[in-house]
């Protein structure tokens, strides 16, 4: 089963607009795409952890980005998306062959 994670209402702006990001494909085999970062104004980064809580990837995000999962073992990973040091979204990513 494949699909997208689409996150709405991640963080409201002062003019009432909402921010959203999309991470796909999920489950991921090799490259995870991150879209929708143009909605974020501050310093944005993503951290990815394995099920043991070990940080396996950390990346500053400036525009649409990708994370290479090809070297990771199959399993469940968790991510945190930060804007200006504050967590604005958290979620789960499944890695499979």
Coordinates of N, CA and C in Angstrom, one line a residue:
X1 N 0.8 -1.2 0.0 CA 0.0 0.0 0.0 C 0.9 1.2 0.0
X2 N 0.7 2.2 -0.9 CA 1.4 3.4 -0.9 C 0.4 4.6 -0.8
X3 N 1.0 5.7 -0.3 CA 0.1 6.9 -0.2 C 0.9 8.1 0.2
X4 N 0.3 9.1 0.4 CA 0.9 10.4 0.8 C 0.4 10.7 2.3
X5 N 1.3 11.5 2.9 CA 0.9 12.1 4.2 C 0.7 13.5 3.8
X6 N -0.5 14.0 4.0 CA -0.8 15.4 3.8 C -1.2 16.0 5.1
X7 N -0.5 17.1 5.5 CA -0.8 17.6 6.8 C -1.4 19.0 6.6
X8 N -2.6 19.2 7.1 CA -3.2 20.6 7.1 C -3.3 21.2 8.4
X9 N -3.4 22.5 8.5 CA -3.5 23.2 9.7 C -2.3 22.9 10.6
X10 N -1.1 22.9 10.0 CA 0.1 22.6 10.8 C 0.3 23.8 11.7
X11 N 0.2 25.0 11.2 CA 0.5 26.2 12.0 C -0.3 27.4 11.4
X12 N -1.1 28.1 12.1 CA -1.8 29.2 11.6 C -0.9 30.4 11.5
X13 N -1.1 31.2 10.5 CA -0.4 32.5 10.4 C -1.2 33.6 10.9
X14 N -0.6 34.8 11.0 CA -1.4 35.9 11.6 C -2.5 36.3 10.7
X15 N -2.5 36.0 9.4 CA -3.5 36.4 8.5 C -4.6 35.3 8.3
X16 N -4.5 34.3 9.1 CA -5.5 33.2 9.1 C -5.2 32.1 8.2
X17 N -4.2 32.2 7.4 CA -3.9 31.1 6.4 C -3.2 30.0 7.2
X18 N -3.4 28.8 6.7 CA -2.7 27.6 7.3 C -1.6 27.2 6.5
X19 N -0.7 26.5 7.2 CA 0.5 25.9 6.5 C 0.3 24.4 6.3
X20 N 0.8 23.8 5.3 CA 0.7 22.4 5.1 C 1.9 21.9 4.4
X21 N 2.3 20.7 4.8 CA 3.4 20.0 4.1 C 2.9 18.6 3.6
X22 N 3.6 18.1 2.6 CA 3.3 16.8 2.1 C 4.5 16.0 2.1
X23 N 4.5 14.8 2.6 CA 5.6 13.8 2.6 C 5.2 12.6 1.8
X24 N 5.9 12.2 0.8 CA 5.5 11.0 0.0 C 6.7 10.4 -0.7
X25 N 6.7 9.2 -1.1 CA 5.6 8.2 -0.8 C 5.7 7.7 0.6
X26 N 4.7 7.2 1.1 CA 4.7 6.6 2.4 C 3.8 5.3 2.4
X27 N 4.3 4.1 2.4 CA 5.7 3.7 2.7 C 6.7 4.2 1.6
X28 N 7.9 4.4 2.1 CA 9.0 4.8 1.2 C 10.0 3.7 1.0
X29 N 10.5 3.6 -0.2 CA 11.5 2.6 -0.5 C 12.9 3.2 -0.5
X30 N 13.0 4.4 -1.2 CA 14.3 5.0 -1.2 C 14.3 6.5 -0.9
X31 N 13.6 7.3 -1.8 CA 13.6 8.7 -1.6 C 12.3 9.2 -1.1
X32 N 12.3 10.0 0.0 CA 11.1 10.6 0.6 C 11.1 12.0 0.1
X33 N 10.0 12.4 -0.5 CA 9.9 13.8 -1.0 C 9.1 14.7 0.0
X34 N 9.6 15.9 0.2 CA 9.0 16.8 1.2 C 8.6 18.1 0.4
X35 N 7.3 18.4 0.4 CA 6.7 19.5 -0.4 C 5.9 20.4 0.5
X36 N 5.8 21.7 0.1 CA 5.0 22.6 0.8 C 5.7 23.5 1.7
X37 N 7.1 23.5 1.6 CA 7.9 24.3 2.5 C 7.9 25.8 2.2
X38 N 7.4 26.2 1.0 CA 7.3 27.6 0.7 C 6.3 28.3 1.7
X39 N 5.5 27.6 2.4 CA 4.6 28.2 3.3 C 5.2 28.6 4.7
X40 N 6.5 28.1 4.9 CA 7.2 28.4 6.1 C 8.1 29.6 5.9
X41 N 8.1 30.5 6.8 CA 8.9 31.7 6.7 C 10.2 31.6 7.5
X42 N 10.2 30.9 8.6 CA 11.4 30.9 9.4 C 12.4 29.8 9.0
X43 N 13.4 29.6 9.9 CA 14.3 28.5 9.7 C 13.6 27.2 9.9
X44 N 13.7 26.3 9.0 CA 12.9 25.0 9.0 C 13.9 23.8 8.9
X45 N 13.7 22.8 9.7 CA 14.5 21.6 9.7 C 13.6 20.4 10.0
X46 N 14.1 19.2 9.6 CA 13.4 18.0 9.9 C 14.4 17.1 10.6
X47 N 13.9 16.3 11.6 CA 14.7 15.3 12.3 C 14.0 14.0 12.1
X48 N 14.7 12.9 11.8 CA 14.1 11.6 11.6 C 14.7 10.7 12.7
X49 N 13.9 9.9 13.4 CA 14.4 9.0 14.4 C 13.9 7.6 14.1
X50 N 14.7 6.6 14.5 CA 14.2 5.2 14.4 C 13.4 4.9 15.6
X51 N 12.9 3.6 15.7 CA 11.9 3.3 16.8 C 12.6 3.3 18.1
X52 N 14.0 3.2 18.2 CA 14.7 3.3 19.4 C 14.9 4.7 19.9
X53 N 14.5 5.7 19.1 CA 14.7 7.1 19.4 C 16.1 7.6 19.0
X54 N 16.8 6.9 18.2 CA 18.1 7.3 17.7 C 17.9 8.2 16.5
X55 N 18.5 9.4 16.5 CA 18.5 10.3 15.4 C 19.2 9.7 14.2
X56 N 18.5 9.5 13.1 CA 19.1 8.9 11.9 C 19.3 9.9 10.8
X57 N 18.6 11.0 10.8 CA 18.8 12.0 9.8 C 18.3 13.4 10.4
X58 N 19.1 14.4 10.0 CA 18.7 15.8 10.4 C 19.0 16.6 9.2
X59 N 18.1 17.5 8.7 CA 18.3 18.2 7.5 C 17.7 19.6 7.6
X60 N 18.4 20.6 7.3 CA 17.9 22.0 7.2 C 17.1 22.0 5.9
X61 N 15.9 22.6 5.9 CA 15.0 22.7 4.7 C 14.9 24.1 4.3
X62 N 15.1 24.4 3.0 CA 15.0 25.7 2.4 C 13.9 25.8 1.4
X63 N 13.6 24.7 0.7 CA 12.6 24.6 -0.3 C 12.2 23.1 -0.4
X64 N 11.5 22.7 -1.4 CA 11.2 21.3 -1.6 C 12.4 20.5 -1.4
X65 N 12.3 19.4 -0.7 CA 13.5 18.6 -0.3 C 13.2 17.2 -0.4
X66 N 14.3 16.4 -0.2 CA 14.1 14.9 -0.2 C 15.1 14.4 0.9
X67 N 14.7 13.2 1.4 CA 15.6 12.4 2.3 C 15.8 11.1 1.7
X68 N 17.0 10.6 1.6 CA 17.3 9.3 1.1 C 17.2 8.2 2.2
X69 N 16.2 7.4 2.1 CA 16.0 6.3 3.0 C 16.6 5.0 2.5
X70 N 17.3 4.9 1.4 CA 17.7 3.7 0.8 C 18.7 2.9 1.7
X71 N 19.4 3.6 2.5 CA 20.4 2.9 3.4 C 19.8 2.5 4.8
X72 N 18.6 2.9 5.0 CA 17.9 2.6 6.3 C 17.3 1.2 6.2
X73 N 17.3 0.5 7.3 CA 16.6 -0.8 7.4 C 15.1 -0.6 7.3
X74 N 14.4 -1.6 6.9 CA 12.9 -1.5 6.8 C 12.4 -1.3 8.3
X75 N 11.3 -0.6 8.4 CA 10.8 -0.4 9.7 C 10.0 0.9 9.8
X76 N 9.7 1.3 11.0 CA 9.0 2.6 11.3 C 9.9 3.6 11.8
X77 N 9.8 4.8 11.3 CA 10.6 6.0 11.7 C 9.6 7.1 12.1
X78 N 10.1 8.0 12.9 CA 9.3 9.1 13.3 C 10.0 10.4 13.0
X79 N 9.2 11.4 12.6 CA 9.9 12.7 12.2 C 9.3 13.8 13.0
X80 N 10.1 14.9 13.2 CA 9.7 16.1 13.8 C 10.1 17.2 12.8
X81 N 9.1 18.1 12.5 CA 9.4 19.3 11.6 C 9.4 20.5 12.5
X82 N 10.5 21.2 12.4 CA 10.7 22.4 13.3 C 10.7 23.7 12.4
X83 N 10.1 24.7 12.9 CA 10.2 26.1 12.4 C 10.7 27.0 13.5
X84 N 11.8 27.7 13.3 CA 12.4 28.6 14.3 C 12.5 27.9 15.6
X85 N 12.9 26.6 15.6 CA 13.2 25.8 16.8 C 12.0 25.2 17.5
X86 N 10.8 25.5 17.0 CA 9.5 25.0 17.6 C 9.0 23.8 16.7
X87 N 8.6 22.8 17.4 CA 8.0 21.7 16.6 C 6.6 22.1 16.1
X88 N 6.5 22.0 14.7 CA 5.2 22.3 14.1 C 4.5 21.1 13.6
X89 N 5.2 20.0 13.5 CA 4.5 18.8 13.0 C 5.4 17.6 13.4
X90 N 4.7 16.5 13.7 CA 5.3 15.2 14.0 C 4.5 14.1 13.3
X91 N 5.2 13.1 12.9 CA 4.5 12.0 12.2 C 5.3 10.7 12.1
X92 N 4.8 9.8 11.3 CA 5.4 8.5 11.2 C 5.7 8.2 9.7
X93 N 6.8 7.6 9.4 CA 7.2 7.2 8.1 C 7.5 5.7 8.1
X94 N 7.0 4.9 7.1 CA 7.3 3.5 7.0 C 8.3 3.3 5.9
X95 N 9.3 2.6 6.2 CA 10.4 2.2 5.2 C 10.2 0.8 4.9
X96 N 10.1 0.5 3.6 CA 10.0 -0.9 3.2 C 10.7 -1.1 1.8
X97 N 11.0 -2.3 1.5 CA 11.6 -2.6 0.1 C 10.5 -2.7 -0.9

